[in-house]
Amino acid sequence: MYKSERVPTDKKRLFFGLLCLCSMLLASVTGLAQETIVKGKITDASSGDPIPFVNVIYPGTTIGTTTDFDGNYTIRTSTPGDTLVASYIGYKPRKKAVGKGGTQIVNFQLGEDATQLQEIVINAGENPAYAILRNVMRNKSRNDKRRLTAYEYDTYTKVEIDVDNITDKFRERKIIKKITQVLDSVERMAGEDGKPILPLFISESVSKFYYRDNPQLRYENILKSKINGVGVDDGTLVTQLIGSSFQEYNFYQNWLNIVTKEFVSPIAEGWRLYYEYDLTDSVYIGDDYCYRLDFSPRSPQDLAFTGTIWITKEGYALKQIDVTVNKQANLNFVEKIKIQQELEPTAEGAWLPVKNRVLIDIGELTNTSAGMLAKFYTSNKNIVVNKPHEPAFYQHPIVMAEDARLHEDEESWDTLRHEPLSESEKNVYKMIDTLQNIPIVKTYIDLVKIFVNGYFDAGKVYIGPYIGFVAVNNIEGLRLQAGFKTSMDFSNKWVLRGQLGYGFRDERFKYAGSVQYIASRERWTTVSFRMRSDIGRVGVDDETLADNYIFLAAQRWGNYRRGYYFDEARFNFQRELFRGFTQRFAVKRLTFRPEFNFGYTQPEDVAGDTLSSFETSELVIESRFARDEMFIQDDNDRISLGALKWPIITLRYTRGFKGVMNSDFDYTKWRLSIFKRIKFGPLGVAYLNTTGEYTTGAAPYPLLTPHLGNQSPFYTIITYNLMDYGEFVSDRYASLQYQHHFEGFLFNRIPLMRKLKWRLVGSANVIYGGMSETNKKLIPQETSETPKYLPVRTFDRNKPYVELGYGIENIFRFVRVDFVHRLSYLDKTVNPNVRKFGVFVSFQFAL
């Protein structure tokens, strides 16, 4: 009986246990079946770029997430709503309907919010953001990558340039009508809510980047490069410009150089002077708990940012940053600059950027033109720190592997890229191929190349330069000239150049021909020989002014007050001995035949006979040191991008040998020049050029230093603008030429002027100089029996020549007006035409 009663009870318990277990399993399976997974990508409707750090949430709940650096998001929930909202500062929020259950793709394209940020109101007590920022300052030296002795990483760079803001008026232009079909396909490519863009250029590169401190050196080895662009044939020059070296921004610096302008960092030492801050959130980003701080500039016209930074609670390091420069800033042509960056800590504690995205939006120049978008993306992996190489390893800042431009197939590039291309980026390659095959586009490309390069590309030969094709002056009358130079297709070792001109008044041919041999590109080494027969102006040294080709071309025009014919032969050898240090050796032979009233006496000529022409033979030895100057190679030319931090120092020794190849004079010159770009933070930027020269021996004044005057109405930074041509000559002097660009420092703070975006500029030109008695005696004294020579004036030993100027630049974005005062040598009995004050105009293209 006992057993018969217990068996049913056990069966019941077993039955109920199984029933409960099945119910739980069923509930679990039902819960899994009801989970909703929503994935997607959020992009900018104007540029098509992904937007990181966007909040994506079911409204009225706490269910949501934030997009990663590439704009992707994923939300998993078992209690979904029927709507998702994407929102981020600077953009209009966007809602989209979503379903429940399963996996679905929901993409957003956000349009910019044109409304301005409201003022941040801080109640009684300290702004809580300030305590965080003070901790950022205390930990700056620990977190800044500049504390590392060295670092290196693999980097992938992607650059895209597009035409945007395509208006109806722009579509009506002749060339655009020819590519309407392409535009229509581009519009579809832009997405359901995106604006149409016309791609012009896309590139990808993979390189290895190295940096070391003490001395500060950097080296980028570009391993692979893929370029497709309208009008880009070879791509060698472009490849050097698209590497990560030009996409590096360190916000731990107080000032960042962007598009040649200095912007103040939101975590600069003087942060409270430039920005307003608001602590808006605390959130986990990966494993790091971060404070979110929103900020905006105190003055919208300043070169400062609006945006958001995420600061880690542990160590107060910069984890993420998203900043924008809007069109209210004192910039020309730039509608917007946007920089987004994600950083990770290294084994030594300092943080390095692992992903960067930069967007520069160039506005329309006219109502019938379109704008431009330039987009840059870099990704860094395999970071190694504090393992510096020997300084010789960093000999060249940028080196391109010989096979870098060899076209790899798509499968190979899929393994090289850090992230795959998006569908729109794949379409960009196709669109550019289509554009390049349209005949009218090819024609416009050729015209633009001639305008930019100054030469017409005829394959193995460049025809030009066009800027010197025609000129009119008082000696030659109408002058016509043609020329050429060979390209790399002709030879990557030999460069031939030639010019032939003819003056219709003097009925003379002028010519120039040269041959150059490039012995080494590794340590730039060249050997050249040149012969010329032409006219020149006393005081215009084409060797010193070689980089200012526009000024030299302009000297062909107008009145040659001290013009002369010359024949010249020159041999030149130069070599970069080590990074930044170049040695040059030259031999020159020159004949001088004046076309103005000029005379000189020989030093030993007791009778004092006056001569007018002469011959000279010179040896030139020059040393040039520019510690951090960057160069790129364009075809067979080497182009300097300037020095980053250190001055450029040049020491030149010149020796004239009497009796060598009929040379008439024996003299020695020493010249030292120093050029430096100086950053003054909120006070703008300055350019300082100082020169000193000392001459011994006897030589007529055209062989000394006739200081470069200016009698035109156009302001020139390399001249003394209130000095007449050839007014002063020295054989020993020290000079200073200083230009200070205050940017918007003053005018941005004047309410009625800030909208004009004018900028204050100041200048100073000073010379201490003189001439030895030996060389003064070579200048003939006028008598009733001698011709009236053009006057030659020298400086008093203790009296400097001084010009001070002030002006306004950026008038109508292109015009600069300078007001210059001459403060010395004002005696009208000596110079009846002396100018004490002058107003000069110039035209410049500056951001």
PDB file of N, CA and C in Angstrom, residues 27 35 51 91 132 365 385 539 545 567-568 597 627 632 667 757 769 825 827:
ATOM      1  N   ALA A  27       9.896  30.050 -22.813  1.00  0.00           N
ATOM      2  CA  ALA A  27       9.979  31.496 -22.575  1.00  0.00           C
ATOM      3  C   ALA A  27      11.308  32.052 -23.079  1.00  0.00           C
ATOM      4  N   GLU A  35      14.060  39.165 -29.975  1.00  0.00           N
ATOM      5  CA  GLU A  35      15.133  40.154 -29.916  1.00  0.00           C
ATOM      6  C   GLU A  35      15.226  40.899 -31.259  1.00  0.00           C
ATOM      7  N   ILE A  51      29.719  59.836 -39.800  1.00  0.00           N
ATOM      8  CA  ILE A  51      29.730  60.728 -38.638  1.00  0.00           C
ATOM      9  C   ILE A  51      29.925  59.885 -37.385  1.00  0.00           C
ATOM     10  N   TYR A  91      24.072  68.972 -36.111  1.00  0.00           N
ATOM     11  CA  TYR A  91      23.235  68.355 -37.132  1.00  0.00           C
ATOM     12  C   TYR A  91      21.771  68.355 -36.693  1.00  0.00           C
ATOM     13  N   ILE A 132      37.953  69.626 -14.644  1.00  0.00           N
ATOM     14  CA  ILE A 132      38.436  68.585 -15.555  1.00  0.00           C
ATOM     15  C   ILE A 132      39.568  69.119 -16.423  1.00  0.00           C
ATOM     16  N   LEU A 365      33.266  80.582 -55.294  1.00  0.00           N
ATOM     17  CA  LEU A 365      33.887  81.884 -55.534  1.00  0.00           C
ATOM     18  C   LEU A 365      32.883  82.872 -56.123  1.00  0.00           C
ATOM     19  N   VAL A 385      56.881  52.130 -29.892  1.00  0.00           N
ATOM     20  CA  VAL A 385      57.347  53.381 -29.288  1.00  0.00           C
ATOM     21  C   VAL A 385      58.719  53.191 -28.649  1.00  0.00           C
ATOM     22  N   GLY A 539      70.881  95.734 -59.763  1.00  0.00           N
ATOM     23  CA  GLY A 539      70.220  95.522 -58.472  1.00  0.00           C
ATOM     24  C   GLY A 539      69.277  94.344 -58.449  1.00  0.00           C
ATOM     25  N   LEU A 545      66.856  85.887 -56.443  1.00  0.00           N
ATOM     26  CA  LEU A 545      65.405  85.955 -56.607  1.00  0.00           C
ATOM     27  C   LEU A 545      64.868  84.815 -57.463  1.00  0.00           C
ATOM     28  N   ASP A 567      76.498  89.042 -71.216  1.00  0.00           N
ATOM     29  CA  ASP A 567      76.750  87.662 -71.641  1.00  0.00           C
ATOM     30  C   ASP A 567      77.261  86.915 -70.416  1.00  0.00           C
ATOM     31  N   GLU A 568      76.721  85.728 -70.191  1.00  0.00           N
ATOM     32  CA  GLU A 568      77.082  84.994 -68.974  1.00  0.00           C
ATOM     33  C   GLU A 568      77.292  83.522 -69.292  1.00  0.00           C
ATOM     34  N   ASN A 597      73.888 105.957 -68.532  1.00  0.00           N
ATOM     35  CA  ASN A 597      75.106 106.734 -68.314  1.00  0.00           C
ATOM     36  C   ASN A 597      75.843 106.216 -67.080  1.00  0.00           C
ATOM     37  N   ARG A 627      67.392  72.874 -41.080  1.00  0.00           N
ATOM     38  CA  ARG A 627      67.362  71.628 -40.314  1.00  0.00           C
ATOM     39  C   ARG A 627      66.120  70.784 -40.581  1.00  0.00           C
ATOM     40  N   ILE A 632      59.714  67.923 -51.798  1.00  0.00           N
ATOM     41  CA  ILE A 632      59.087  66.904 -52.620  1.00  0.00           C
ATOM     42  C   ILE A 632      59.662  67.027 -54.022  1.00  0.00           C
ATOM     43  N   TYR A 667      88.119  91.031 -55.893  1.00  0.00           N
ATOM     44  CA  TYR A 667      87.300  91.382 -54.731  1.00  0.00           C
ATOM     45  C   TYR A 667      86.805  90.116 -54.055  1.00  0.00           C
ATOM     46  N   LYS A 757      36.080  90.894 -42.302  1.00  0.00           N
ATOM     47  CA  LYS A 757      37.200  89.951 -42.230  1.00  0.00           C
ATOM     48  C   LYS A 757      38.511  90.576 -42.707  1.00  0.00           C
ATOM     49  N   GLY A 769      74.329 100.486 -43.555  1.00  0.00           N
ATOM     50  CA  GLY A 769      75.266 100.164 -44.619  1.00  0.00           C
ATOM     51  C   GLY A 769      76.294 101.255 -44.829  1.00  0.00           C
ATOM     52  N   TYR A 825      66.910 109.802 -44.529  1.00  0.00           N
ATOM     53  CA  TYR A 825      67.401 110.222 -45.842  1.00  0.00           C
ATOM     54  C   TYR A 825      66.290 110.943 -46.622  1.00  0.00           C
ATOM     55  N   ASP A 827      66.364 114.389 -47.223  1.00  0.00           N
ATOM     56  CA  ASP A 827      66.848 115.687 -47.695  1.00  0.00           C
ATOM     57  C   ASP A 827      66.578 115.844 -49.200  1.00  0.00           C
TER      58      ASP A 827
END
